Coordinates of C-alpha atoms in Angstrom, one line a residue:
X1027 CA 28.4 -71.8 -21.2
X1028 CA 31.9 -70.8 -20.0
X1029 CA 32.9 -70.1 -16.7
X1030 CA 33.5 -66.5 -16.7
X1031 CA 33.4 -63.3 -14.9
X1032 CA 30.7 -62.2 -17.0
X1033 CA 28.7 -65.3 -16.6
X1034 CA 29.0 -65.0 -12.5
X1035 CA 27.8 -61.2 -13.3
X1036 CA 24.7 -62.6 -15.2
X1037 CA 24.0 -65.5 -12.9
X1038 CA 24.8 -63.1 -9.6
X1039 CA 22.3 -61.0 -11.2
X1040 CA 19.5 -63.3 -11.7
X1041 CA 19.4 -64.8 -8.3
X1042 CA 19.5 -61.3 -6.8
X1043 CA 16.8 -60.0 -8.7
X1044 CA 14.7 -63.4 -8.1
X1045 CA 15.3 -62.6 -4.4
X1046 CA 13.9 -59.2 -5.1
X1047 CA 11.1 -60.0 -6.7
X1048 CA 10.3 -62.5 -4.2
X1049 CA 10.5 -65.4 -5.9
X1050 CA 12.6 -67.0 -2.8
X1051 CA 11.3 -65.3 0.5
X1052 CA 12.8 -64.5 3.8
X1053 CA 14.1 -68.1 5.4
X1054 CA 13.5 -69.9 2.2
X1055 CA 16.2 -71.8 0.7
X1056 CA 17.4 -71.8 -2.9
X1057 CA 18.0 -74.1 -5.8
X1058 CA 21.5 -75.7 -4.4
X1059 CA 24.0 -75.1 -6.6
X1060 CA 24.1 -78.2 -8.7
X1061 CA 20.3 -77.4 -9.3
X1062 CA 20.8 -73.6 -10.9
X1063 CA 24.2 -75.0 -12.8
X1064 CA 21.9 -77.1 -14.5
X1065 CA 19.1 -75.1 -14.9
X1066 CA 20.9 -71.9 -15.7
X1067 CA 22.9 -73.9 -18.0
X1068 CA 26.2 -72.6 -16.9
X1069 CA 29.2 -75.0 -15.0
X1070 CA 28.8 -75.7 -11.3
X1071 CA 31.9 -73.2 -10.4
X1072 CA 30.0 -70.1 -12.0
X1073 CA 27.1 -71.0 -10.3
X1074 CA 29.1 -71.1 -7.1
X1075 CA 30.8 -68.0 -7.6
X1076 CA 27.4 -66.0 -8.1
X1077 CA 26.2 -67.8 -4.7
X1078 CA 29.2 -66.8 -2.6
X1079 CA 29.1 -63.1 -3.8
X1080 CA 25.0 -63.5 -2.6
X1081 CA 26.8 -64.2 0.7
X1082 CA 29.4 -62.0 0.9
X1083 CA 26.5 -59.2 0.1
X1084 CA 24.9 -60.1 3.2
X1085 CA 21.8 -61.4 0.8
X1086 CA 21.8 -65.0 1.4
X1087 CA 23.6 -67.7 4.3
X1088 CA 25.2 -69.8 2.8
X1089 CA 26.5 -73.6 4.4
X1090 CA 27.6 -77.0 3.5
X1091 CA 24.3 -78.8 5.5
X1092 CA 21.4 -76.6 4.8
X1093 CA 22.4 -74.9 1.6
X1094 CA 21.7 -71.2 0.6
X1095 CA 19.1 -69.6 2.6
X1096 CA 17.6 -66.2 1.9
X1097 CA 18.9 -63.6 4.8
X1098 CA 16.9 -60.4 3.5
X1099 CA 13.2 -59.8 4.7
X1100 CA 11.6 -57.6 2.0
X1101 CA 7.8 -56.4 2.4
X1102 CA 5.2 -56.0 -0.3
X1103 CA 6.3 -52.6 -1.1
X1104 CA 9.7 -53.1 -1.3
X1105 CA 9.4 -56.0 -4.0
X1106 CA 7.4 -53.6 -5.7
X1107 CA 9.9 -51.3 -6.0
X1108 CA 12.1 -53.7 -6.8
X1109 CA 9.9 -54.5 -9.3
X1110 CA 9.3 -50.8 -11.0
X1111 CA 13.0 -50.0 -10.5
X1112 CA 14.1 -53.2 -12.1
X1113 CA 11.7 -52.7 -15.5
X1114 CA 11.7 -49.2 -15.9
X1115 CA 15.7 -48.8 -16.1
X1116 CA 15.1 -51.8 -18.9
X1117 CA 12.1 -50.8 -20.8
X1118 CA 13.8 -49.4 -23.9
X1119 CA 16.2 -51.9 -24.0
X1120 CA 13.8 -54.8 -23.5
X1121 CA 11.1 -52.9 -26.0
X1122 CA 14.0 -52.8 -28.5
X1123 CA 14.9 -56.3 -28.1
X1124 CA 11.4 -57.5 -28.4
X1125 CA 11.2 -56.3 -31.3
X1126 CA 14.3 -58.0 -32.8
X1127 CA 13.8 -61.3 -31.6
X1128 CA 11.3 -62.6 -34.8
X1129 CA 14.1 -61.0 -37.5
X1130 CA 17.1 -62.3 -35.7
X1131 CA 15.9 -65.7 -34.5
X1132 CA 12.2 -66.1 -36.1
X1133 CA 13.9 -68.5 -38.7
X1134 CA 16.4 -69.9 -36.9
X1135 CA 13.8 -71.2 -35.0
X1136 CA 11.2 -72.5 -37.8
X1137 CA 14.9 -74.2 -39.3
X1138 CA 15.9 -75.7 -36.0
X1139 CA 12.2 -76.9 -35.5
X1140 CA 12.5 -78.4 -39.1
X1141 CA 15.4 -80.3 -38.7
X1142 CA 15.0 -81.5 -35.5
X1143 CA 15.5 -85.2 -34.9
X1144 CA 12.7 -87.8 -33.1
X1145 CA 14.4 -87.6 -30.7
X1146 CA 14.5 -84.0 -29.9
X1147 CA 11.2 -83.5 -31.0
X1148 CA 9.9 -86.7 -27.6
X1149 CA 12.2 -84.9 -25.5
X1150 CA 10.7 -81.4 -25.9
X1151 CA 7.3 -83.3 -25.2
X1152 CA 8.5 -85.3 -22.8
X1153 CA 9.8 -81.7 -21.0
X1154 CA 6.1 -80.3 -20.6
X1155 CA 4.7 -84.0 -19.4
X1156 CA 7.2 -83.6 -16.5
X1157 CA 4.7 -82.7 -13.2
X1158 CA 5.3 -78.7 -12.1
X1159 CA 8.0 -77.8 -15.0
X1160 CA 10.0 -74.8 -13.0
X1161 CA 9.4 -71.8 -15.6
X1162 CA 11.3 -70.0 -16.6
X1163 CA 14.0 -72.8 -16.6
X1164 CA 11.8 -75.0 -18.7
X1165 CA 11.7 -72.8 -21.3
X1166 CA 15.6 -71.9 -21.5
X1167 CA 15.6 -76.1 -22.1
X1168 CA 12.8 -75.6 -24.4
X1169 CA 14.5 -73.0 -26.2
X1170 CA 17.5 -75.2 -26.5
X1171 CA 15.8 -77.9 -27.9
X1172 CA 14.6 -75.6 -30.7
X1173 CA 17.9 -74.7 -31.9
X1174 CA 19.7 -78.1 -31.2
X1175 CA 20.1 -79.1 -35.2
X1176 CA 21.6 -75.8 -35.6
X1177 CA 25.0 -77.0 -34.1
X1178 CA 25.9 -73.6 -33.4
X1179 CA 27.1 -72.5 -29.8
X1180 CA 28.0 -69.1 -31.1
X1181 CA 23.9 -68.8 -31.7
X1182 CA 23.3 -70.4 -27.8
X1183 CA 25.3 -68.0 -26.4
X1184 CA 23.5 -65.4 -27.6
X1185 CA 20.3 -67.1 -27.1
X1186 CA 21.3 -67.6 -23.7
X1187 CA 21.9 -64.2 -23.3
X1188 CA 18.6 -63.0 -24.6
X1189 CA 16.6 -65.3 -22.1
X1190 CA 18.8 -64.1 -19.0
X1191 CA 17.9 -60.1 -20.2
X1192 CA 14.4 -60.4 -21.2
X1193 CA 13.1 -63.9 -20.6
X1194 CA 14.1 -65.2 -17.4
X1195 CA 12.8 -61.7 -14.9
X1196 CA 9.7 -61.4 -16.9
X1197 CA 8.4 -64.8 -16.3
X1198 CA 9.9 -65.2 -13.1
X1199 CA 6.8 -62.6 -12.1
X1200 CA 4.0 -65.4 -11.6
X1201 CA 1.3 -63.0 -12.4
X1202 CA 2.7 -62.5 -16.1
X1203 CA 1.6 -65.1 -17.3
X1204 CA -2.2 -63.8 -18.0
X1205 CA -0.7 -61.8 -19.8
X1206 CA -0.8 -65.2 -22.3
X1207 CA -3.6 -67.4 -23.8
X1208 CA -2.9 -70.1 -21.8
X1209 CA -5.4 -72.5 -24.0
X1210 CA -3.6 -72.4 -27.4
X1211 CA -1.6 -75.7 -27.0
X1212 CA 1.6 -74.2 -28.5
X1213 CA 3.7 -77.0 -28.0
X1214 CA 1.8 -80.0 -28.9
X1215 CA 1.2 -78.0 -32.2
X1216 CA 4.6 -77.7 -33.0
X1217 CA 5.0 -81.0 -32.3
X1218 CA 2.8 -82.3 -34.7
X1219 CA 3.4 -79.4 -37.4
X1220 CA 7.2 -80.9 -37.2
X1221 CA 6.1 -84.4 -37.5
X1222 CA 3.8 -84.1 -39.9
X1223 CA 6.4 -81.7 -42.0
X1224 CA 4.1 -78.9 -42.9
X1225 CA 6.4 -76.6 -42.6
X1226 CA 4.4 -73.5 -43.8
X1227 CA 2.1 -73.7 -40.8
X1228 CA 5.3 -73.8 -38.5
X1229 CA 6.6 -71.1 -39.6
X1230 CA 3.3 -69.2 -38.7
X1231 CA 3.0 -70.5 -35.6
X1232 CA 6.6 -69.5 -34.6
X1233 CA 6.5 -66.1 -35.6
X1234 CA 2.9 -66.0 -34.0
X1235 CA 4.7 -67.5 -30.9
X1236 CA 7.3 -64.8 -30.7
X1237 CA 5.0 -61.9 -31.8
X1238 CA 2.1 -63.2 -28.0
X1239 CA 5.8 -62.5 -26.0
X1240 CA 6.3 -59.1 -27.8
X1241 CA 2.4 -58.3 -26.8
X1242 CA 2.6 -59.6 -23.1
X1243 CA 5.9 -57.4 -22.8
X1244 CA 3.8 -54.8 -23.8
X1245 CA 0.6 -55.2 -22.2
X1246 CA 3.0 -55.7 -18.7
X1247 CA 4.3 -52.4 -19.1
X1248 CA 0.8 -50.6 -20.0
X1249 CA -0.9 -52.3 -17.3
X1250 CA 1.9 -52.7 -14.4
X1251 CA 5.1 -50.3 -14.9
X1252 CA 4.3 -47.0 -13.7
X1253 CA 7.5 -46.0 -12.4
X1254 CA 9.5 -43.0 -15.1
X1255 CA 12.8 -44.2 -16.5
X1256 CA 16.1 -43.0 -15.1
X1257 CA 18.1 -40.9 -16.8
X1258 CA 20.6 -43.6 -18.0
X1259 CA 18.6 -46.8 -19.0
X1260 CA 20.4 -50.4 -18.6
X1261 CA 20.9 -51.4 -22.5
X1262 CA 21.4 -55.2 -23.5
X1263 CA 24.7 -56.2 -24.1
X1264 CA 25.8 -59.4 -25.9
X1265 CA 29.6 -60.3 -26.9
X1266 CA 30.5 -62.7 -29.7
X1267 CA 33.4 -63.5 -28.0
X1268 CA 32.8 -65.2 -24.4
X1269 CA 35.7 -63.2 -22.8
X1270 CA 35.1 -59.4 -22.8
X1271 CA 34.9 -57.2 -25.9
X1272 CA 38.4 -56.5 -27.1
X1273 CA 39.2 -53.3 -29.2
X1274 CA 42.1 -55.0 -30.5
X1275 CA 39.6 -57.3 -32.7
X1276 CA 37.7 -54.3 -33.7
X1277 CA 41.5 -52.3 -35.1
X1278 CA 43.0 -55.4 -36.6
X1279 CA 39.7 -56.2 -38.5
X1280 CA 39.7 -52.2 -39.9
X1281 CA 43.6 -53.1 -40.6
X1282 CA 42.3 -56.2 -42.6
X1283 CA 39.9 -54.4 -44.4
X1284 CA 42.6 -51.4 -45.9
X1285 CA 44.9 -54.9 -47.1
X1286 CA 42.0 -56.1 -49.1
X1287 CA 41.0 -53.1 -50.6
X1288 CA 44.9 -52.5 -51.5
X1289 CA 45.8 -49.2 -48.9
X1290 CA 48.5 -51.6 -47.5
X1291 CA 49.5 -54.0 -50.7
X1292 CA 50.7 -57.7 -50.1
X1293 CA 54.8 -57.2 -49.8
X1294 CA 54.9 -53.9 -48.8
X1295 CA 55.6 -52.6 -45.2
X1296 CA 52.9 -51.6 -42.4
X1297 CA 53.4 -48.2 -41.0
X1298 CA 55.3 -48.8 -36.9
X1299 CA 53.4 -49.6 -33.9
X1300 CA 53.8 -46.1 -32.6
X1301 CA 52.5 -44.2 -35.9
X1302 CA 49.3 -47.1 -36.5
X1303 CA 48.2 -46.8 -32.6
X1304 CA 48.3 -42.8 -33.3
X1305 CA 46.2 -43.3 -36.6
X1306 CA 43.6 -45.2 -34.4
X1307 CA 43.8 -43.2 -31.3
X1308 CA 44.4 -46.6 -29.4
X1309 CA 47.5 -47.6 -27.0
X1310 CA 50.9 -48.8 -28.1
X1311 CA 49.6 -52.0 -26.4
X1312 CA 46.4 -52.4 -27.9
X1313 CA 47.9 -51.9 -31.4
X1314 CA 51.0 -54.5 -30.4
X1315 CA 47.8 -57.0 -29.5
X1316 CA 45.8 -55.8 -33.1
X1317 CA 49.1 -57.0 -35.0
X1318 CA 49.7 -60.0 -33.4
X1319 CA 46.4 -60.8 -34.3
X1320 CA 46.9 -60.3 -37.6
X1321 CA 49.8 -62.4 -37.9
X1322 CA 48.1 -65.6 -36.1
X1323 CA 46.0 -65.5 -39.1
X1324 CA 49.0 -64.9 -41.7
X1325 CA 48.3 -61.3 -42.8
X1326 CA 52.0 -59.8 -42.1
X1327 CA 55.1 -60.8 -40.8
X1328 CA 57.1 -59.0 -38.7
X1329 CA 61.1 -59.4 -39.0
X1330 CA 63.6 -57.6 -36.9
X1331 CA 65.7 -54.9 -38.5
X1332 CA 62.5 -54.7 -41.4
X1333 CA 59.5 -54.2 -40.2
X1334 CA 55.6 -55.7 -40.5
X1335 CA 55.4 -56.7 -44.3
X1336 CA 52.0 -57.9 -45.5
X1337 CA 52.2 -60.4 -47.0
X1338 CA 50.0 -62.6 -49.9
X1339 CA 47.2 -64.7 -49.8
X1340 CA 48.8 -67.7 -50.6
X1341 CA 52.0 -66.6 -47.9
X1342 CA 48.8 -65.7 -45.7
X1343 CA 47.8 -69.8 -45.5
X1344 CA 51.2 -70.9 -45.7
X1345 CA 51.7 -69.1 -42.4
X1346 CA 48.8 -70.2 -40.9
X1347 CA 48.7 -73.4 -38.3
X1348 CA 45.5 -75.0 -38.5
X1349 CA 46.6 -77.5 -36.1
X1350 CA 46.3 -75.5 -33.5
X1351 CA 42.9 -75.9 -31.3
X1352 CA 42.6 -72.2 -30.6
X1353 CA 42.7 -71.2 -34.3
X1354 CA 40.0 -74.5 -35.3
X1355 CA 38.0 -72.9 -32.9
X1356 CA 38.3 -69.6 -34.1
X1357 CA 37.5 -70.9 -37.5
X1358 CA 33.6 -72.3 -35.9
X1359 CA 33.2 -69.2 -34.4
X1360 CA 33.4 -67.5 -37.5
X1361 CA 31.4 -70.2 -39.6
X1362 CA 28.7 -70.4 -36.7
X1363 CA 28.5 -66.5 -37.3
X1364 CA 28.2 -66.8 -40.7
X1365 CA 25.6 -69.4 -40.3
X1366 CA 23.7 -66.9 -38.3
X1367 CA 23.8 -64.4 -40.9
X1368 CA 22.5 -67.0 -43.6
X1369 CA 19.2 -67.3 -41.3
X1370 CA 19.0 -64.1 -40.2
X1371 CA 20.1 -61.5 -42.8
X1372 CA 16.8 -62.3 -45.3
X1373 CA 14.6 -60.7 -42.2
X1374 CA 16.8 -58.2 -41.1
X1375 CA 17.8 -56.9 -44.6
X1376 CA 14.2 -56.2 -45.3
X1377 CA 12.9 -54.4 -42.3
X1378 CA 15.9 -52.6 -42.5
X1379 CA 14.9 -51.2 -45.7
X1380 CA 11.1 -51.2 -45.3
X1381 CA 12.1 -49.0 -42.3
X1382 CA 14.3 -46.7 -44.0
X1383 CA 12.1 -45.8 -46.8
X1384 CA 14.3 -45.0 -50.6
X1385 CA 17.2 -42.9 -49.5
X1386 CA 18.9 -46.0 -47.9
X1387 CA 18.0 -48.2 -50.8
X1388 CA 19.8 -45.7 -52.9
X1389 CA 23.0 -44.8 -50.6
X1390 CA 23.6 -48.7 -50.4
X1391 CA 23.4 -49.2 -54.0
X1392 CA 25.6 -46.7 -54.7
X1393 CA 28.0 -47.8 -52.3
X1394 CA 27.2 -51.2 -53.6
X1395 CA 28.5 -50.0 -57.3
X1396 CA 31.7 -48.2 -55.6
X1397 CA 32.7 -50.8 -53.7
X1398 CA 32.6 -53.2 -57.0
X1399 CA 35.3 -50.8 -58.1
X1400 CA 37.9 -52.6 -55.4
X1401 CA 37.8 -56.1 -58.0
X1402 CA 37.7 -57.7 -54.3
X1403 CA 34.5 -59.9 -54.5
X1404 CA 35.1 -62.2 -51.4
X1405 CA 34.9 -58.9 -49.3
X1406 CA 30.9 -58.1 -50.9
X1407 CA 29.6 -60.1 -47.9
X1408 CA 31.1 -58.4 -45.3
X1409 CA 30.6 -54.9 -46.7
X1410 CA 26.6 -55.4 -47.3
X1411 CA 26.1 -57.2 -43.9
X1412 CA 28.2 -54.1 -42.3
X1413 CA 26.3 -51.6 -44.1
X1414 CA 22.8 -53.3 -43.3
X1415 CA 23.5 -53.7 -39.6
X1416 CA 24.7 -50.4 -39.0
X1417 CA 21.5 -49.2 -40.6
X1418 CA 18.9 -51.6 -38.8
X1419 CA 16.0 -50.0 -37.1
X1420 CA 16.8 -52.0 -33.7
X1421 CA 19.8 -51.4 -31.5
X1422 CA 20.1 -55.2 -30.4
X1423 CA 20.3 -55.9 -34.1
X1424 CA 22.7 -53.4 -34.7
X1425 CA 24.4 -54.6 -31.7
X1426 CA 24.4 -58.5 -33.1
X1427 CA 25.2 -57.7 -36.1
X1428 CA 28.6 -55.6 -34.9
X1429 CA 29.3 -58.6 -32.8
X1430 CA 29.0 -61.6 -35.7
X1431 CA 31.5 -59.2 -38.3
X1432 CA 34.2 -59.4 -35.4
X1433 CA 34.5 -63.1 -36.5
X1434 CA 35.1 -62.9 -40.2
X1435 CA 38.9 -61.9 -39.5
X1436 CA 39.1 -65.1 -38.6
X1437 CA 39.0 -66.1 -42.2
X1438 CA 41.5 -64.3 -43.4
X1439 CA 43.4 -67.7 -42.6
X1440 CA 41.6 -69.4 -45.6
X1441 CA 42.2 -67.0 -48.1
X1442 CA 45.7 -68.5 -49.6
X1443 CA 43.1 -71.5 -50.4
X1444 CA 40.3 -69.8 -53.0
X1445 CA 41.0 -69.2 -56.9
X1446 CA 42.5 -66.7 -58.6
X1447 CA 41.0 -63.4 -58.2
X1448 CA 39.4 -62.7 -61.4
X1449 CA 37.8 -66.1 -60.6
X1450 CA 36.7 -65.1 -57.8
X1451 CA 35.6 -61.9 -59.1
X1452 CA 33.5 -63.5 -61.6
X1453 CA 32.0 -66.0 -59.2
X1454 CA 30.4 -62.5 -56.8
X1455 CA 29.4 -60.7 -60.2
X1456 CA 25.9 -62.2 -60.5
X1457 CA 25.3 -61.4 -56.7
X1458 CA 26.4 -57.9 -57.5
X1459 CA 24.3 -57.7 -60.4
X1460 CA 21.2 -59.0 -58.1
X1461 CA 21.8 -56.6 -55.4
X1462 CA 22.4 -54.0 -57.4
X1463 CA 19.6 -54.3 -59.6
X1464 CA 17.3 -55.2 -56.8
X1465 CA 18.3 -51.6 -55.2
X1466 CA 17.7 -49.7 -58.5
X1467 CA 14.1 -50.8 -58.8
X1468 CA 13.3 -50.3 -55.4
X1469 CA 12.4 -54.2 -54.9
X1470 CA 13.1 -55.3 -50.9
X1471 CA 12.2 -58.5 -51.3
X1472 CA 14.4 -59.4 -54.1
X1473 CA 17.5 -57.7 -52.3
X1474 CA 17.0 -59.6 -49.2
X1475 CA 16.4 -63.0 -51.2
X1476 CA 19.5 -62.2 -52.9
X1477 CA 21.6 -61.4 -50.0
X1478 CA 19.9 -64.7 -48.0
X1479 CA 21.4 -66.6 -51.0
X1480 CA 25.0 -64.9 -51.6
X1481 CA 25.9 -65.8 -47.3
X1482 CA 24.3 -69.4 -47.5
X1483 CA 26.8 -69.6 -50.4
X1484 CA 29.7 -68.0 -48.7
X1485 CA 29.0 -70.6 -45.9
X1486 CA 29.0 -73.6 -48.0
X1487 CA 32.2 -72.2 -49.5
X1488 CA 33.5 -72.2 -46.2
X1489 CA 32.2 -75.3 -44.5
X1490 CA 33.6 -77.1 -47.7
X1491 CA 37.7 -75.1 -46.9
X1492 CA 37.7 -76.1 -43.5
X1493 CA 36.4 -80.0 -43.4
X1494 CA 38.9 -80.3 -46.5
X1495 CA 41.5 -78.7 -43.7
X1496 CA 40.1 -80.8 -41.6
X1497 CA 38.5 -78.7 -38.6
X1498 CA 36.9 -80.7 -36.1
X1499 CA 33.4 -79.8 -35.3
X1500 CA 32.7 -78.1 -38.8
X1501 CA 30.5 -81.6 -40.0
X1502 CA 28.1 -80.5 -36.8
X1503 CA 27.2 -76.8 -38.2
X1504 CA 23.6 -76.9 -40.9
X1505 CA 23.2 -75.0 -43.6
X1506 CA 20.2 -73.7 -43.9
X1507 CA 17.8 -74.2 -47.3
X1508 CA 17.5 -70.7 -49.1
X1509 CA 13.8 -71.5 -50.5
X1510 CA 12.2 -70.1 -47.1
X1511 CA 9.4 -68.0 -48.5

């Protein structure tokens, strides 16, 4: 993880709320610092930072010899509030993400698991051998483990985030844990599901494993939240981008859009700053930032005296430096995200219609037959994933999905690279014709199959453009089989 405000946030928050809950008690000392860097997976100066703002905040003393020491002296009734306060300001949120955990991560998991080496697989064992394992921090390893063969950070990141919302203050609670069937051996079945290679019963026995959290989260709210919800809840937040969400990302990827569908053709001229930011309702300043972003990746040009001209695919490449670290990284991010998608989308795609009922299945295939319209198939993936996360049941999905789009601007850089369009328009025309026709008879499954298959493809296409451009890193990222079912 990155050392950044948000990450002292976070790990400033879960200390606090561990000293709260009384997890560390009046006169007791904390983890030193080295000790919740590396169990909170985050770098030692982060870790620091959350521990001297503890200090500033009069909650803990803090000194070179003895370490941290907690300064507060909270009674039982107090923690319980703490307790009730804490859960009930987060019970639709952490309902909600619940909820999404098995379609967002249910097979990324089983695929981790699956492709997990020998060595990962003695290392998770080795993990739950070690005398007193500090929960929750040996799960957050644990977790880690799982998704290891995945090479994708962008997917730890939000993992990461998921265990510090949800995971990490619900089994810091002791008691909680009744709230699991403590005899079930989890672990040493997955271990020998994975090394015998039946892969059918491991993917039962993940999804089983993520539906017993979704019931304890439940049964600990019947049985022990009784405090009402404020007025404004805490919702779960998650950025794709480890600085702070950026509305320049969010304007310069609607900016890409109307250049692919033709509003702004390649050679002509972009309206001025002052006349796009008052289209958008945004700043001079955010718009200046939106445009530069568009020309690291090679979509205009700007020239003094003429203005921003869009310009070509092929002029798009040609004025594109992939030599440059911050754009190869950029170019992960957006193959980890559409790695994500690949693993995910199959899931969410179909409890997004099974939720919906007909109406949506008709509204996206008409869109579907609209959009076909443009002659722009490299854009179909975008425009379905858009459409289905908008309309998933779950805000955290909705929320993910928002998140992992941001990154496929970054592609725009790769564009100058792929065939000619009617090519490429005859390439996407079969996965038209399955969506499509999947919609018309009403047939989920099919659609979401269809969709699974048409991302893993656009991430093979991709892998295959950058490790020819050479992008360090890109060897690391898996693609996922499509044959899950």
């Amino acid at each position: 993880m990155e050392n950044s405000v948000e990450l002292r946030r976070v790990v400033y928050s879960v200390l606090l709320t561990q000293i709260q809950f009384g997890i560390y008690h009046y006169r007791e000392k904390l983890p030193n610092i080295e000790e919740t860097s590396t169990r909170l997976c985050v770098s030692i100066d982060t870790a620091r930072a959350a521990y001297l703002k503890l200090k500033e905040e009069g909650y803990i003393t803090l000194s070179k010899n003895i370490g941290a020491t907690v300064k507060v002296n909270y009674d039982a009734n107090e923690t319980e509030h703490f307790i009730q306060t804490f859960f009930s300001a987060r019970e639709k949120a952490m309902t909600d993400l619940k909820n999404s955990i098995l379609p967002l991560l249910g097979n990324a998991q089983w695929t981790g698991l699956k492709n997990a080496s020998p060595e990962t697989l003695l290392a998770m064992e080795q993990l739950f051998h070690h005398e007193n394992p500090v929960v929750p921090y040996a799960m957050l390893k644990h977790l880690n483990q799982k998704y290891r063969s995945l090479g994708n950070s962008l997917l730890m990141r939000l993992v990461w985030q998921i265990f510090m919302f949800l995971y990490d203050p619900f089994f810091g609670i002791e008691e909680n844990l009744q709230y699991f069937d403590q005899s079930n051996g989890y672990l040493p079945k997955v271990l020998s599901l994975c090394r015998n290679k039946d892969w059918y019963s491991l993917r039962i026995e993940v999804n089983q494993s993520i539906e017993r959290l979704s019931s304890a989260l439940s049964r600990f709210y019947e049985n022990r939240i009784t405090m009402s919800p404020p007025e404004t809840e805490v919702a779960f937040t998650w950025s794709s981008y480890k600085k702070s969400q950026q509305l320049c990302y969010s304007i310069a990827m609607e900016l890409l859009i109307s250049i692919s569908r033709g509003v702004y053709p390649a050679g002509s001229l972009l309206p001025s700053q002052k006349e796009l930011a008052r289209q958008k309702g945004v700043s001079l300043s955010t718009m200046r930032r939106a445009l530069e972003l568009l020309g690291s990746v090679g979509a205009i040009k700007s020239t003094k005296y003429v203005g921003t001209q869009v310009l070509s695919f092929d002029q798009a490449t040609e004025n594109s430096d992939f030599t440059k670290p911050v754009l190869q990284r950029r170019l992960i991010d957006m193959a980890e995200s559409i790695q994500m998608f690949a693993l995910s989308c199959q899931n969410v795609s179909l409890l997004t219609l099974s939720s919906s009922g007909s109406d949506l299945a008709e509204v996206l295939c008409r869109q579907l037959r609209e959009h076909r319209q443009f002659q722009r198939g490299e854009t179909l993936s975008y425009f379905i994933l858009d459409l289905i996360g908008k309309s998933a049941p779950c805000q955290a999905i909705r929320t993910v999905y928002s998140e992992l789009l941001r990154q496929f601007f970054w592609a725009y850089a790769l564009r100058g690279m792929e065939k000619d369009q009617n090519i490429i328009n005859t390439m996407y025309a079969p996965y038209f014709d399955s969506l499509i026709g999947s919609l018309e008879n009403l047939d989920y499954s099919q659609f979401s199959a269809s969709l699974e298959a048409l991302i893993v493809f656009e991430l093979r296409r991709t892998l295959s453009t950058m490790s020819r451009l050479g992008i360090p890193g890109v060897e690391n990222i898996l693609v996922p089989d499509t044959n899950v079912n």
